Coordinates of C-alpha atoms in Angstrom, one line a residue:
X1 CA 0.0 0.0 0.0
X2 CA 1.3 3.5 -0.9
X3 CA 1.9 5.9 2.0
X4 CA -0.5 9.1 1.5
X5 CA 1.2 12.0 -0.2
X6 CA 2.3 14.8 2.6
X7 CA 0.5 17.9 1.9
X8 CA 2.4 20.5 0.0
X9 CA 4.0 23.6 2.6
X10 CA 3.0 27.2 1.1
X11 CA 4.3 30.8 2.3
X12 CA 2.3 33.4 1.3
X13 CA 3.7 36.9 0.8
X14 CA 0.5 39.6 0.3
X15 CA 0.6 42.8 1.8
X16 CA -3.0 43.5 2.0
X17 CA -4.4 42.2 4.9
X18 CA -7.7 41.1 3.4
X19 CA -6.2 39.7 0.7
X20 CA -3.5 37.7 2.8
X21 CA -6.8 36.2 5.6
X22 CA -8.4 35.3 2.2
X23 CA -5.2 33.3 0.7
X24 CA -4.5 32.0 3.8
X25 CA -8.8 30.2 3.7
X26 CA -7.8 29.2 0.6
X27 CA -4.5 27.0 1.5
X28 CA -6.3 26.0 4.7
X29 CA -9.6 25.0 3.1
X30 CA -7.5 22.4 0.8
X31 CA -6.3 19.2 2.2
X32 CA -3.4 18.9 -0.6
X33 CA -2.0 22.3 0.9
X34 CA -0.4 23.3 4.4
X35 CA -0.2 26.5 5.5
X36 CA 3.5 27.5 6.5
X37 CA 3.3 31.4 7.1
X38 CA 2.0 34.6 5.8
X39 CA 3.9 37.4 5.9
X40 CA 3.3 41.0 4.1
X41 CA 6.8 42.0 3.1
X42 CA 9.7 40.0 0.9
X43 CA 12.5 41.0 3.6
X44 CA 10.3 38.9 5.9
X45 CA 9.7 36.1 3.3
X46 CA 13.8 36.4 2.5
X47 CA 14.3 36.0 5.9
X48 CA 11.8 32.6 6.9
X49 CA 12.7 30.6 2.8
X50 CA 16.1 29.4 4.0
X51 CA 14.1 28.2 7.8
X52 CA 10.6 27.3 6.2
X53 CA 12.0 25.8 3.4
X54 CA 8.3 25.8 1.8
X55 CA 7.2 23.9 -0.9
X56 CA 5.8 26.9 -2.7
X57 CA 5.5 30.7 -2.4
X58 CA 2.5 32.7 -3.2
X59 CA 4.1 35.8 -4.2
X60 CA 2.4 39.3 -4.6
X61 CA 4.5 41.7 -6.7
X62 CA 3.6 45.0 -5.4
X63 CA 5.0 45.0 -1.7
X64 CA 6.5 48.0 1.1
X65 CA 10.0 48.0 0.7
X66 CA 11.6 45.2 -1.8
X67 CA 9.0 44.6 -4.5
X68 CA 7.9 40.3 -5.3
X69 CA 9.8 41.0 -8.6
X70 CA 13.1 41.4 -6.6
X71 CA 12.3 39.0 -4.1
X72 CA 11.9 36.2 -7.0
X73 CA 15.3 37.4 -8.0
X74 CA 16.6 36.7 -4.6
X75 CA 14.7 33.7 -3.9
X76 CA 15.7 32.0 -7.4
X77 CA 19.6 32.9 -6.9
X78 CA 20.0 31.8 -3.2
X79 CA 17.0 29.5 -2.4
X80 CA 15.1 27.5 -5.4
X81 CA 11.9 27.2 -4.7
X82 CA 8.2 27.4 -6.8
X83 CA 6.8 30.5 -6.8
X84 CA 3.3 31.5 -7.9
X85 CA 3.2 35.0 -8.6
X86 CA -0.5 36.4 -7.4
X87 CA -1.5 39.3 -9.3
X88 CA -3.5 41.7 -10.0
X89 CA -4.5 42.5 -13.8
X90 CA -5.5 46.3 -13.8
X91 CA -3.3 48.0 -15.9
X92 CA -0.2 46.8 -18.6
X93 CA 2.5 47.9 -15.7
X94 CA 1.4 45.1 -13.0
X95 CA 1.2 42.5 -15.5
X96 CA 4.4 44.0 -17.6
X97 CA 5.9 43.1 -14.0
X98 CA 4.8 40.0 -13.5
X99 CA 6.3 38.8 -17.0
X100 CA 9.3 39.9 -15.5
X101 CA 9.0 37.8 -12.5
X102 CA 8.3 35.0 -14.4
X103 CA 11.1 35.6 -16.7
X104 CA 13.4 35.6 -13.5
X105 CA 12.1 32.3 -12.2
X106 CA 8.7 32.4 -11.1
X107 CA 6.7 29.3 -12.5
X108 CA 2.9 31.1 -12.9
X109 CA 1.0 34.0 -12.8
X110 CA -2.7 33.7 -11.6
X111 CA -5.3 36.6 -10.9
X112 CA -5.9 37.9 -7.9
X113 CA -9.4 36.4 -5.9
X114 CA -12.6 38.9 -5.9
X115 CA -13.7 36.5 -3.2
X116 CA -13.8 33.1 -2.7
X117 CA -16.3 32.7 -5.5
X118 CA -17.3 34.5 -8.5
X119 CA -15.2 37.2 -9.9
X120 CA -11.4 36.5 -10.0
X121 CA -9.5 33.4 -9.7
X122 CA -11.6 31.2 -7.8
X123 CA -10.4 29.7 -4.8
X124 CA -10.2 26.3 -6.4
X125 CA -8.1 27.3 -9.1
X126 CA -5.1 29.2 -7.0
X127 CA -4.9 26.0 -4.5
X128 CA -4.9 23.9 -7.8
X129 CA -1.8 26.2 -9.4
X130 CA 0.1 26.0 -5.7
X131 CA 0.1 22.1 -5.6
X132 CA 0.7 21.8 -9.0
X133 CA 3.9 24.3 -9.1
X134 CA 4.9 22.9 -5.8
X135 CA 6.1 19.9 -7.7
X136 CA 8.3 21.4 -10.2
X137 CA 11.6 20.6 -9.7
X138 CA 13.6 24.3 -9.7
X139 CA 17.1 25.1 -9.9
X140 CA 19.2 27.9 -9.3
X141 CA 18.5 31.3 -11.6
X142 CA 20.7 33.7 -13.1
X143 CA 19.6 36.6 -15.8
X144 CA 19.4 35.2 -19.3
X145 CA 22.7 35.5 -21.3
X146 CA 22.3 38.0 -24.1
X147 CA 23.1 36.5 -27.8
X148 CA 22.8 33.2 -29.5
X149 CA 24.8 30.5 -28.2
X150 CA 27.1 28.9 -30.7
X151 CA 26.1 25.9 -32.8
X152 CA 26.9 22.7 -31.6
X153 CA 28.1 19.9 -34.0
X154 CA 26.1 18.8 -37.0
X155 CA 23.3 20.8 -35.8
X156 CA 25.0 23.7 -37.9
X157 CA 24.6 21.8 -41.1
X158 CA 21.7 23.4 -42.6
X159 CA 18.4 21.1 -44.1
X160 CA 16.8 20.7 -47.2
X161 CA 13.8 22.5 -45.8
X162 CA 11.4 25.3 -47.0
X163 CA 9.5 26.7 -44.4
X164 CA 6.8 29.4 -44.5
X165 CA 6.1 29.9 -41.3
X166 CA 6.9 29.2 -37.8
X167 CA 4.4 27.9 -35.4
X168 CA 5.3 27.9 -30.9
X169 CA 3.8 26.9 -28.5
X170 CA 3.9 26.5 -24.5
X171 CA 2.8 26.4 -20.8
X172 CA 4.5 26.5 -17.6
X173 CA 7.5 28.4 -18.3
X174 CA 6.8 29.7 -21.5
X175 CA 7.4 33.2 -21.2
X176 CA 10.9 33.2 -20.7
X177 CA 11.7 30.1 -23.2
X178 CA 9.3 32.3 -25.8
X179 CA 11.9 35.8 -25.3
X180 CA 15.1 33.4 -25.6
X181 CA 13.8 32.3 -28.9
X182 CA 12.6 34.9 -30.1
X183 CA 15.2 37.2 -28.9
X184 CA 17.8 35.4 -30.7
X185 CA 15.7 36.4 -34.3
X186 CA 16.1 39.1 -36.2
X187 CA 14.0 42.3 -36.5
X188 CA 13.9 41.2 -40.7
X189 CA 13.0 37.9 -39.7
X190 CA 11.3 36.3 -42.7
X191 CA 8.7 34.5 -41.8
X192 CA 5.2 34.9 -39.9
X193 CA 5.2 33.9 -36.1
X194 CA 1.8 32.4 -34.6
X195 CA 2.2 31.1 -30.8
X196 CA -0.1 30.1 -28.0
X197 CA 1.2 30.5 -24.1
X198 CA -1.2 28.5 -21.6
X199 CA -2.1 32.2 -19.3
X200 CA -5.2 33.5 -18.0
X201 CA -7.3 35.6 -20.5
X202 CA -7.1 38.6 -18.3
X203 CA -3.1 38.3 -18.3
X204 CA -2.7 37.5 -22.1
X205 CA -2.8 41.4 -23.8
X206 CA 0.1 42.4 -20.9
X207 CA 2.3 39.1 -21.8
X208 CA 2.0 40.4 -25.5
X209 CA 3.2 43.8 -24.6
X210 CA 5.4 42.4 -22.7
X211 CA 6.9 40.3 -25.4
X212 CA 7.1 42.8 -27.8
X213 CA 9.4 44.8 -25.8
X214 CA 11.7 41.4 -24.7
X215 CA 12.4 41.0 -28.6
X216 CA 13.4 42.3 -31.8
X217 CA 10.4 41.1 -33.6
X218 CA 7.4 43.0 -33.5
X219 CA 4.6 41.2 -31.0
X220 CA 0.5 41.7 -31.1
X221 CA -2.2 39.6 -29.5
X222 CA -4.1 38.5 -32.9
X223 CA -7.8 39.5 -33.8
X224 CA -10.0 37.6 -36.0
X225 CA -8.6 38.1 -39.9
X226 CA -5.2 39.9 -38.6
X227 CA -3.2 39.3 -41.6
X228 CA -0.1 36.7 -41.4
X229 CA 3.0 39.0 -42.0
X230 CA 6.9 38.3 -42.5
X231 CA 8.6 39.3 -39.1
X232 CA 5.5 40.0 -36.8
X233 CA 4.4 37.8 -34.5
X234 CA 0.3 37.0 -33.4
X235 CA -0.3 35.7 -30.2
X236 CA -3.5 33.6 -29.3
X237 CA -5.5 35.6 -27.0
X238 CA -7.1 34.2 -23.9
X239 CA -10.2 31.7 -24.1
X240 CA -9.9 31.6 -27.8
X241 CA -8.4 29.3 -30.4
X242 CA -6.6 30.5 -32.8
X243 CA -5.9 28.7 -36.5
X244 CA -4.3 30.1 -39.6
X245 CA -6.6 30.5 -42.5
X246 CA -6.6 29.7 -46.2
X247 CA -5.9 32.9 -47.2
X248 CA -2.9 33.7 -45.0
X249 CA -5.0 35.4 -41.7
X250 CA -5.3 34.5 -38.0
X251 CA -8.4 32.7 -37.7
X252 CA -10.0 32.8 -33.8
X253 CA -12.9 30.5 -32.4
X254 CA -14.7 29.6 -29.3
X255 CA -14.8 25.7 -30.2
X256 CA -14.4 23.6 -26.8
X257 CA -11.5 23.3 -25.0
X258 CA -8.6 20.5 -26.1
X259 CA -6.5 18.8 -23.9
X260 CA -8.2 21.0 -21.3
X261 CA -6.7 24.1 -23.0
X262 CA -8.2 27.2 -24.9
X263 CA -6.4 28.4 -26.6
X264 CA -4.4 25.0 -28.1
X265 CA -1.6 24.2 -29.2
X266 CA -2.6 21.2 -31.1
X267 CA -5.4 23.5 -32.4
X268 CA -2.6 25.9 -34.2
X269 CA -0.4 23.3 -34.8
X270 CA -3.0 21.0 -37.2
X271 CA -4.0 23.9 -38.8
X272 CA -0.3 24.7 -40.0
X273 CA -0.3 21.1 -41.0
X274 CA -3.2 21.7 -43.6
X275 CA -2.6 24.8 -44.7
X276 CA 1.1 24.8 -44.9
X277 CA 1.7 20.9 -45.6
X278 CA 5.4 20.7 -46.1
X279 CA 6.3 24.5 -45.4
X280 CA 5.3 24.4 -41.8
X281 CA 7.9 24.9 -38.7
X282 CA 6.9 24.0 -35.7
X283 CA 8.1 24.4 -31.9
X284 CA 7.1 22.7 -28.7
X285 CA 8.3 24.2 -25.3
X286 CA 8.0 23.9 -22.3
X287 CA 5.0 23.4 -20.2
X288 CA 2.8 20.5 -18.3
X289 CA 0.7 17.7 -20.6
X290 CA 0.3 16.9 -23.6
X291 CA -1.2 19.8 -25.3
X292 CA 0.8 20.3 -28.8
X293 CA 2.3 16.9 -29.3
X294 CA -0.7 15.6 -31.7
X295 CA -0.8 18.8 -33.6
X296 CA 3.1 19.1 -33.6
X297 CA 2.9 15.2 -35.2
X298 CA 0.8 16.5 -37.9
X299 CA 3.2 19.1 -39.2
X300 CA 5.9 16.3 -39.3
X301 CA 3.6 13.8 -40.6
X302 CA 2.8 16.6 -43.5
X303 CA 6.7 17.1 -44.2
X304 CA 7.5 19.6 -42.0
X305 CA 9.9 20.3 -39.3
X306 CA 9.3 20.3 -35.9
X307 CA 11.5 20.9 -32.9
X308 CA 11.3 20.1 -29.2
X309 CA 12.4 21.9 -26.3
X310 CA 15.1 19.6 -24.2
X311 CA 14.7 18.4 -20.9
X312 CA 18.1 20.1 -20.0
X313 CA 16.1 24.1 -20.2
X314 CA 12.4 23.2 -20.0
X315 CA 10.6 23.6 -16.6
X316 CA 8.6 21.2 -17.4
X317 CA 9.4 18.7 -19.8
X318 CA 5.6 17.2 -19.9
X319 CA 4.7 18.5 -23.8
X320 CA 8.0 18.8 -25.4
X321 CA 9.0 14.9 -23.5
X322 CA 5.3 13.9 -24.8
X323 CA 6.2 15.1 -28.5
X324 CA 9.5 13.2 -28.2
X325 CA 7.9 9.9 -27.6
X326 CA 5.2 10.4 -29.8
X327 CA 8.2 11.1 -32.6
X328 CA 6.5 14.1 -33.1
X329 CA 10.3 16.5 -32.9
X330 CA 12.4 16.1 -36.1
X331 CA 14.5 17.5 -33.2
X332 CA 15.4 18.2 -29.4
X333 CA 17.6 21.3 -28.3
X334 CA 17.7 23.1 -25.8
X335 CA 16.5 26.4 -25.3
X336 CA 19.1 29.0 -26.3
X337 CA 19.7 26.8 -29.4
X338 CA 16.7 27.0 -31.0
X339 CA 17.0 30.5 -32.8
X340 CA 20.1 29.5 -34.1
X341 CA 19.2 26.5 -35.5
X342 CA 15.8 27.9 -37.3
X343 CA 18.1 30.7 -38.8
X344 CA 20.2 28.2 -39.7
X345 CA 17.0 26.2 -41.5
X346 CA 16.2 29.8 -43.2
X347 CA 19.8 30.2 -44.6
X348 CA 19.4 26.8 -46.4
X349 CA 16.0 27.5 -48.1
X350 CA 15.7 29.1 -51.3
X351 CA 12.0 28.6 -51.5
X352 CA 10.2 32.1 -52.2
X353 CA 8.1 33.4 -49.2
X354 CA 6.5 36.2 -50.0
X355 CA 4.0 34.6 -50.9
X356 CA 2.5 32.8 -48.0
X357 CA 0.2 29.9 -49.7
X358 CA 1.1 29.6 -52.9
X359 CA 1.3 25.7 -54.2

C-alpha cells in the first residue's frame, strides 16, 4: 500500500491584509496544501525561505519596501523554490511586471481572488496552481545570457527545408523560453510567427506587450482576420483558439477546450499542418501535458519540421518529453539553441516566401 502524499507547505507573501486572511482560507480549506506562514513584506519572506523551506510561495509583486519581482530574483539565486506570482491585472505595468517575474524564475501568474467565489480566480483554481507548481523541480537562476549560443556539431549543417512559417507553443515556463527564442531572431526575420502561451485571458494582452518589448520582432495579441506578416508575430488571446486561414489570416474561435486548453496548441499546430503541408515549422516548449504533441505530429507527418524543447532548459518537460515519444520533434535542443538552428534552417531554403500559400 502506498503511504499518503504529505501535503504540499506554502508561504504566502501579500501585503494587504484582506487579501493575505483570504489566501490564507484558501491554503487551509485544501487538504493537498499546508499553510507555512504569511507574511506581508519579501524582507520577511527572504528571511523565513532558508528556515521554512516551503514547498511553494504565493508571491504578490507589489510589496512596502523590496517589491515580489526582486524577491523572485533573490529567492531563485539563493534559495530554489516554486513560486506562484498572485496578481492583480488592472493596468499593462502590473502585468508588464509580473512577466518579468516569471522571466526571473517564477513558475505562474494567476489573478488575484474577488472573493472566494465569483469574480477572479476562484479559490479552487489558486490552490490547484500552488500544488501543481509545488512539484516542479527548480534550480538555481541567473539573468538570461544575451546573444545566440554557438552551434553545436552537425546541428549547424543546414536542411533541405522550406519553411513558411513558424508555429510555438507552451505552458508552464513559457514566457521566458518564448523571449530566448525569439530574442535570438532578427528584426527582418522572414517568416510569420503564430504562438499560444497557456495564461489566463485577463493576463494574455500584458504578456503580449510584454513580449514585444523582450524582442526584436514586433509582438501583437491576434484578432480575427489579422493578416499573417513576414517578421510579426500574433499571439493567441485568452479563451480563444486561434488557427491560420486559407488565405494567410489569424483565424480565432470559441470551439471547446482541447487537452483541457483554450487556446491550443494542437489547435494551431493542425492547422499549419493543412494549410502549410510541407512549409510548416513548428516548436514545442515547455509546459505540463500533452497539449501540442498531436498537432506538432501533424506538421511532421505533412513534411514539415518540428523541434522540441530539451529536458536540459524546459521547466517542465511534460509537452516537449510527450512530443519526443510520440516522434512528433524532427528535433530536441535546448533552449538558447533553437533561434540559431531555425536561422540556420532559413539560410538553407531558397524557396520564395512572400507569398504565403502559394502551391
Amino acid at each position: 500500500m502506498s503511504l499518503p502524499i504529505p501535503p504540499r507547505r506554502v508561504l504566502i507573501v501579500e501585503d494587504s491584509a484582506v487579501l493575505r486572511h483570504l489566501l490564507m482560507r484558501v491554503v487551509a480549506s485544501d487538504p493537498r496544501l499546508e499553510l507555512l506562514q504569511a507574511v506581508e513584506t519579501a524582507e520577511e519572506a527572504l528571511r523565513l525561505v532558508p528556515h521554512l523551506r516551503p514547498d511553494v510561495i504565493s508571491m504578490d509583486i507589489c510589496l512596502p519596501g523590496m517589491d515580489g519581482l526582486e524577491a523572485t530574483r533573490q529567492i531563485m539565486a539563493h534559495f530554489p523554490t516554486p513560486i506562484v506570482i498572485v496578481s492583480d491585472t488592472v493596468g499593462g505595468e502590473s502585468t508588464h511586471v509580473s512577466m518579468n517575474a516569471l522571466r526571473s524564475g517564477a513558475l505562474a501568474v494567476v489573478e488575484k481572488p474577488q472573493g472566494l467565489s465569483g469574480g477572479g480566480a476562484t479559490a479552487a483554481g489558486i490552490a490547484t496552481q500552488l500544488y501543481i507548481m509545488s512539484q516542479v523541480p527548480v534550480i538555481r537562476r541567473r539573468l538570461p545570457q544575451a546573444g545566440p549560443f554557438p552551434p553545436q556539431g552537425a546541428r549547424a549543417r543546414p536542411l533541405d527545408i522550406h519553411p513558411r512559417i513558424l508555429a510555438l507553443a507552451a505552458s508552464t515556463g513559457g514566457p521566458t523560453a518564448f523571449a530566448r527564442v525569439l530574442g535570438d531572431l532578427p528584426a527582418d526575420f522572414a517568416l510569420p510567427v503564430v504562438l499560444v502561451q497557456h495564461m489566463g485571458e485577463p493576463f494574455m494582452e500584458g504578456f503580449a506587450q510584454w513580449l514585444d518589448q523582450q524582442v526584436p520582432l514586433p509582438v501583437m495579441l491576434a484578432r480575427h482576420g489579422t493578416p499573417l506578416a513576414r517578421g510579426q508575430v500574433l499571439v493567441a488571446p485568452g479563451n480563444r483558439h486561434m488557427t491560420v486561414g486559407t488565405h494567410g489570416e489569424a483565424v480565432l474561435h470559441d470551439d471547446a477546450q482541447v487537452q483541457g486548453q483554450r487556446p491550443s496548441a494542437d489547435v494551431l499546430f493542425s492547422s499549419v499542418a493543412r494549410v502549410f503541408g510541407a512549409d510548416g515549422l513548428g516548436v514545442l516548449l515547455t509546459g505540463m501535458g500533452e497539449d501540442g504533441v498531436e498537432g506538432l505530429g501533424r506538421i511532421r507527418a505533412r513534411g514539415g519540421y518540428t523541434i522540441a524543447e530539451d529536458r536540459s532548459t524546459s521547466v517542465i518537460h511534460g509537452m516537449p518529453g510527450a512530443a519526443e515519444q510520440a516522434d512528433a520533434a524532427c528535433i530536441s535542443l535546448p533552449v538558447h539553441e533553437i533561434g540559431p538552428h531555425i536561422l540556420r534552417l532559413l539560410a538553407g531554403s531558397q524557396a520564395p516566401i512572400d507569398r504565403l500559400l502559394e502551391g
